């Protein structure tokens, strides 16, 4: 890719991230959402996160397979989901969310893996989630557990948060295999809906290998990666056995966003010291491809906060606090 095209792609990818961070813009709430008008042409965005912001449950209308489904909002990851959802305010942007659907609930409210669902029941999940501009990724229970509860939570999360690993729970090679496999599954799922000109926006430490894997399938793609967690100093990061694979995985991106300058600086330092790559404060030369680095402090959904503070129950509590 020519440098001019790369710069243009990086600028557009970084703009997507910045527009989803309301608190990075000082002014009235209406002005914050008005910033989305900065997209002068139509943009199609594919956002990828470990979980979809939805949960599914069997509909009362279908007590036996093939099931129909009810969809509800998943709790947690509020800031990330709000940032992705805010892009729908832009009339020039279409955003499709790709992620693992997790377990489903039966009519008794008990959770089950999707592993044993019939093909038709899975197809019905896809059809129902399509109404919400969402595409589910199906991962078998063993792989999903090794990826999330294993490598992501037992290895990456402590490392990124400056915590030492537990000696009683050493890393298992199967966890790394599962972490790889989930990224491959995501890369295949996104490629199935990807079109030339789309922006692929990948979120957080669960999918750090995905940028490189997706680029291998789509070399000219514009790929943004935003890390919602901290990034540790190079002295600590280099203790990770799979440090090179993780860094090269991230560098498959066109641009990478961090929450603070120190996190970005730590990442730049790790790329220099671990991989021997040249860098500047705003980018990394990944063997001839410049990867842009940006800082975007995470924000809140200001409009939703305004709406909720107007609810009668909240107004009553506010009144009691004032008194």
Coordinates of C-alpha atoms in Angstrom, one line a residue:
X1 CA 0.0 0.0 0.0
X2 CA 1.3 3.4 -0.9
X3 CA 2.2 5.8 1.9
X4 CA -0.5 8.3 0.9
X5 CA -3.1 5.6 0.9
X6 CA -1.9 4.3 4.2
X7 CA -2.0 7.7 5.8
X8 CA -5.5 8.2 4.5
X9 CA -6.6 4.9 5.9
X10 CA -5.0 5.5 9.2
X11 CA -6.6 8.9 9.5
X12 CA -10.1 7.5 8.8
X13 CA -9.6 4.6 11.2
X14 CA -8.4 6.9 14.0
X15 CA -11.4 9.2 13.3
X16 CA -13.8 6.2 14.0
X17 CA -12.2 5.7 17.4
X18 CA -12.1 9.3 18.3
X19 CA -15.7 9.9 17.4
X20 CA -16.7 7.1 19.7
X21 CA -15.1 8.8 22.7
X22 CA -17.5 11.5 23.7
X23 CA -15.4 12.7 26.7
X24 CA -12.5 13.5 24.4
X25 CA -14.5 16.5 23.1
X26 CA -15.2 19.4 25.4
X27 CA -18.6 21.1 24.8
X28 CA -22.3 20.5 25.0
X29 CA -23.7 17.0 24.6
X30 CA -25.4 18.0 21.4
X31 CA -22.1 19.2 20.0
X32 CA -20.4 15.9 20.9
X33 CA -22.9 13.9 18.9
X34 CA -22.8 16.5 16.1
X35 CA -19.1 15.6 15.6
X36 CA -20.3 12.4 13.8
X37 CA -21.2 14.6 10.8
X38 CA -17.4 14.6 10.1
X39 CA -17.9 11.6 7.9
X40 CA -18.6 13.3 4.6
X41 CA -19.0 10.0 2.7
X42 CA -20.7 6.8 3.5
X43 CA -18.6 4.4 5.7
X44 CA -19.2 0.8 6.6
X45 CA -17.7 -0.3 9.9
X46 CA -17.3 -3.8 11.2
X47 CA -16.7 -3.8 15.0
X48 CA -15.3 -6.9 16.6
X49 CA -15.3 -7.7 20.3
X50 CA -15.1 -10.9 22.3
X51 CA -18.7 -10.8 23.4
X52 CA -21.7 -9.4 21.5
X53 CA -23.6 -6.8 23.6
X54 CA -26.6 -9.2 23.4
X55 CA -27.7 -12.4 25.2
X56 CA -30.2 -14.9 23.7
X57 CA -32.9 -17.0 25.3
X58 CA -35.3 -19.6 23.9
X59 CA -38.7 -18.1 22.9
X60 CA -41.8 -19.5 24.6
X61 CA -43.2 -20.1 21.2
X62 CA -40.7 -22.9 20.5
X63 CA -40.2 -25.2 23.5
X64 CA -38.4 -27.8 21.2
X65 CA -35.9 -27.4 18.4
X66 CA -35.6 -25.7 16.1
X67 CA -35.7 -22.8 18.5
X68 CA -36.8 -19.2 17.9
X69 CA -35.0 -16.6 20.1
X70 CA -35.5 -13.6 22.3
X71 CA -32.6 -11.0 22.4
X72 CA -31.7 -8.9 25.4
X73 CA -28.9 -6.5 26.3
X74 CA -25.8 -8.0 27.9
X75 CA -24.5 -6.3 31.0
X76 CA -20.9 -5.2 31.4
X77 CA -18.4 -3.6 29.1
X78 CA -20.6 -0.5 29.1
X79 CA -18.1 2.0 27.8
X80 CA -17.0 -0.2 24.9
X81 CA -20.6 -1.0 23.8
X82 CA -21.6 2.6 24.2
X83 CA -18.7 3.7 22.0
X84 CA -19.6 1.3 19.2
X85 CA -23.3 2.0 19.5
X86 CA -22.7 5.8 19.2
X87 CA -21.5 5.3 15.6
X88 CA -25.1 4.6 14.6
X89 CA -25.9 8.3 15.3
X90 CA -24.0 9.0 12.1
X91 CA -26.2 8.9 9.0
X92 CA -23.2 8.2 6.9
X93 CA -22.0 5.2 8.9
X94 CA -23.3 1.6 9.0
X95 CA -21.9 -0.4 11.9
X96 CA -22.1 -4.2 12.1
X97 CA -21.0 -5.8 15.4
X98 CA -19.3 -9.2 15.3
X99 CA -18.7 -11.2 18.5
X100 CA -19.2 -14.5 20.4
X101 CA -22.8 -15.1 21.4
X102 CA -21.9 -17.1 24.5
X103 CA -24.4 -19.5 26.1
X104 CA -28.1 -19.4 25.7
X105 CA -30.9 -19.7 28.3
X106 CA -33.7 -22.3 28.1
X107 CA -37.2 -21.7 29.1
X108 CA -36.3 -22.4 32.8
X109 CA -33.5 -19.7 32.7
X110 CA -30.7 -22.3 32.8
X111 CA -27.6 -21.7 30.6
X112 CA -26.4 -24.1 27.9
X113 CA -23.6 -24.1 25.4
X114 CA -24.6 -23.6 21.8
X115 CA -22.5 -26.6 20.8
X116 CA -25.4 -29.0 20.5
X117 CA -27.8 -26.7 18.8
X118 CA -29.2 -27.8 15.4
X119 CA -28.1 -26.0 12.3
X120 CA -31.6 -24.5 11.9
X121 CA -31.5 -23.1 15.5
X122 CA -28.2 -21.5 14.9
X123 CA -29.5 -20.0 11.6
X124 CA -32.4 -18.6 13.6
X125 CA -29.9 -16.9 16.0
X126 CA -28.2 -15.3 13.0
X127 CA -31.5 -14.1 11.6
X128 CA -32.7 -12.6 14.9
X129 CA -29.4 -10.8 15.6
X130 CA -29.4 -9.4 12.0
X131 CA -32.2 -7.1 13.2
X132 CA -29.7 -5.6 15.6
X133 CA -26.9 -5.3 13.0
X134 CA -25.0 -8.1 14.8
X135 CA -23.2 -11.2 13.5
X136 CA -22.6 -14.1 16.0
X137 CA -19.4 -16.1 16.2
X138 CA -19.9 -19.7 17.3
X139 CA -17.0 -21.1 19.4
X140 CA -17.1 -24.6 21.0
X141 CA -17.3 -24.6 24.7
X142 CA -13.8 -26.1 25.3
X143 CA -12.1 -23.6 23.0
X144 CA -14.1 -20.6 24.4
X145 CA -13.1 -21.6 28.0
X146 CA -9.4 -21.9 27.1
X147 CA -9.5 -18.6 25.3
X148 CA -11.4 -16.5 27.8
X149 CA -11.0 -18.1 31.3
X150 CA -7.6 -19.4 30.4
X151 CA -5.2 -17.3 28.3
X152 CA -7.1 -14.0 28.4
X153 CA -8.0 -14.0 32.1
X154 CA -5.1 -16.0 33.6
X155 CA -2.2 -14.7 31.5
X156 CA -3.0 -11.5 29.6
X157 CA -5.2 -9.7 32.1
X158 CA -2.8 -9.9 35.0
X159 CA 0.2 -9.0 32.8
X160 CA -1.6 -5.9 31.4
X161 CA -2.6 -4.8 34.9
X162 CA 0.9 -5.2 36.4
X163 CA -0.1 -8.3 38.4
X164 CA 2.1 -11.4 38.8
X165 CA 0.9 -14.7 37.6
X166 CA -0.2 -17.3 40.1
X167 CA 2.3 -20.0 40.7
X168 CA -0.6 -22.4 41.5
X169 CA -2.1 -21.8 38.1
X170 CA 0.7 -21.9 35.5
X171 CA 0.1 -21.3 31.8
X172 CA -1.1 -24.2 29.8
X173 CA -0.1 -24.7 26.2
X174 CA -3.7 -25.5 25.4
X175 CA -4.7 -22.0 26.4
X176 CA -2.5 -20.4 23.8
X177 CA -3.9 -22.8 21.2
X178 CA -7.4 -21.7 22.1
X179 CA -6.4 -18.1 22.0
X180 CA -5.1 -18.6 18.4
X181 CA -8.1 -20.6 17.3
X182 CA -10.6 -18.0 18.4
X183 CA -8.8 -15.3 16.5
X184 CA -8.8 -17.5 13.4
X185 CA -12.6 -18.1 13.8
X186 CA -13.2 -14.4 14.1
X187 CA -11.0 -13.7 11.0
X188 CA -13.0 -16.1 9.0
X189 CA -16.4 -14.7 10.2
X190 CA -15.4 -11.1 9.5
X191 CA -14.0 -12.0 6.1
X192 CA -17.4 -13.6 5.2
X193 CA -19.1 -10.2 5.4
X194 CA -16.2 -7.9 4.6
X195 CA -16.3 -5.7 1.5
X196 CA -13.5 -3.6 0.0
X197 CA -13.6 -0.2 1.7
X198 CA -14.9 -1.4 5.0
X199 CA -13.2 -0.4 8.2
X200 CA -12.6 -3.2 10.7
X201 CA -12.5 -2.1 14.3
X202 CA -11.1 -4.6 16.8
X203 CA -11.5 -4.3 20.5
X204 CA -9.4 -5.2 23.5
X205 CA -6.9 -7.8 24.7
X206 CA -9.1 -10.9 23.8
X207 CA -8.4 -10.5 20.1
X208 CA -4.8 -9.2 19.8
X209 CA -3.9 -11.7 17.2
X210 CA -6.9 -10.9 15.0
X211 CA -5.4 -7.9 13.1
X212 CA -2.5 -9.9 11.6
X213 CA -4.8 -12.9 10.9
X214 CA -7.4 -10.8 9.2
X215 CA -4.8 -8.9 7.2
X216 CA -3.4 -12.2 5.9
X217 CA -6.9 -12.8 4.4
X218 CA -7.5 -9.2 3.3
X219 CA -4.1 -7.4 2.7
X220 CA -5.6 -4.0 1.8
X221 CA -8.1 -3.8 4.6
X222 CA -8.2 -0.7 7.0
X223 CA -7.9 -2.2 10.5
X224 CA -8.2 -0.3 13.7
X225 CA -7.4 -1.8 17.1
X226 CA -8.4 -0.2 20.4
X227 CA -7.0 -1.5 23.7
X228 CA -9.4 -0.8 26.5
X229 CA -7.0 -2.1 29.1
X230 CA -3.6 -0.7 30.2
X231 CA -0.4 -1.7 28.4
X232 CA 2.6 -2.5 30.8
X233 CA 6.2 -1.4 30.5
X234 CA 8.5 -3.3 28.2
X235 CA 10.4 -4.7 31.1
X236 CA 7.2 -6.5 32.3
X237 CA 5.8 -7.3 28.9
X238 CA 8.9 -9.1 27.7
X239 CA 8.3 -11.7 30.4
X240 CA 5.3 -13.0 28.4
X241 CA 6.4 -16.2 26.5
X242 CA 4.3 -15.3 23.5
X243 CA 5.3 -11.6 23.5
X244 CA 6.5 -11.5 19.8
X245 CA 3.4 -13.2 18.5
X246 CA 1.2 -10.8 20.4
X247 CA 3.0 -7.7 19.2
X248 CA 3.1 -8.8 15.6
X249 CA -0.6 -9.7 15.9
X250 CA -1.4 -6.1 17.0
X251 CA 0.9 -4.7 14.3
X252 CA -1.4 -6.1 11.6
X253 CA -3.5 -3.0 12.3
X254 CA -3.5 0.1 10.2
X255 CA -3.8 2.1 13.5
X256 CA -3.8 1.2 17.2
X257 CA -5.5 3.3 19.9
X258 CA -4.7 3.5 23.6
X259 CA -6.4 5.2 26.5
X260 CA -3.3 7.1 27.7
X261 CA 0.0 8.3 26.4
X262 CA 1.9 6.2 28.8
X263 CA 0.2 3.0 27.5
X264 CA 1.1 4.0 24.0
X265 CA 4.7 4.8 25.0
X266 CA 5.0 1.4 26.6
X267 CA 3.7 -0.3 23.5
X268 CA 6.2 1.6 21.3
X269 CA 9.0 0.7 23.6
X270 CA 8.0 -3.0 23.5
X271 CA 8.0 -3.0 19.7
X272 CA 11.5 -1.5 19.7
X273 CA 13.1 -3.6 22.4
X274 CA 11.3 -6.9 21.7
X275 CA 11.0 -6.8 18.0
X276 CA 13.8 -4.4 17.1
X277 CA 11.5 -2.1 15.1
X278 CA 11.9 1.6 14.5
X279 CA 9.3 3.9 15.9
X280 CA 8.3 7.5 16.4
X281 CA 5.9 8.9 19.0
X282 CA 3.0 8.5 16.5
X283 CA 3.8 5.3 14.7
X284 CA 5.8 2.1 14.2
X285 CA 7.6 1.0 11.0
X286 CA 6.5 -2.7 10.8
X287 CA 8.9 -3.9 8.0
X288 CA 7.9 -1.1 5.6
X289 CA 4.3 -0.6 6.8
X290 CA 3.7 2.4 9.1
X291 CA 1.2 1.6 11.9
X292 CA -0.3 4.7 13.3
X293 CA -0.5 5.1 17.1
X294 CA -3.1 7.3 18.8
X295 CA -4.4 8.2 22.3
X296 CA -8.1 8.3 23.0
X297 CA -9.2 8.5 26.7
X298 CA -12.3 6.4 27.2
X299 CA -15.6 8.2 27.7
X300 CA -19.2 7.7 28.7
X301 CA -22.4 7.7 26.8
X302 CA -23.3 11.3 27.7
X303 CA -26.7 11.2 26.1
X304 CA -27.7 8.0 28.0
X305 CA -26.6 9.5 31.3
X306 CA -28.7 12.7 30.6
X307 CA -31.7 10.5 29.8
X308 CA -31.4 8.4 32.9
X309 CA -30.9 11.3 35.2
X310 CA -34.3 12.6 34.1
X311 CA -36.1 9.5 35.2
X312 CA -38.5 10.0 38.2
X313 CA -36.7 7.5 40.4
X314 CA -33.3 9.2 39.8
X315 CA -34.8 12.7 40.4
X316 CA -36.1 11.5 43.7
X317 CA -32.7 10.2 44.8
X318 CA -31.1 13.4 43.6
X319 CA -33.6 15.4 45.7
X320 CA -32.9 13.3 48.8
X321 CA -29.1 13.8 48.4
X322 CA -29.5 17.6 48.2
X323 CA -31.6 17.6 51.3

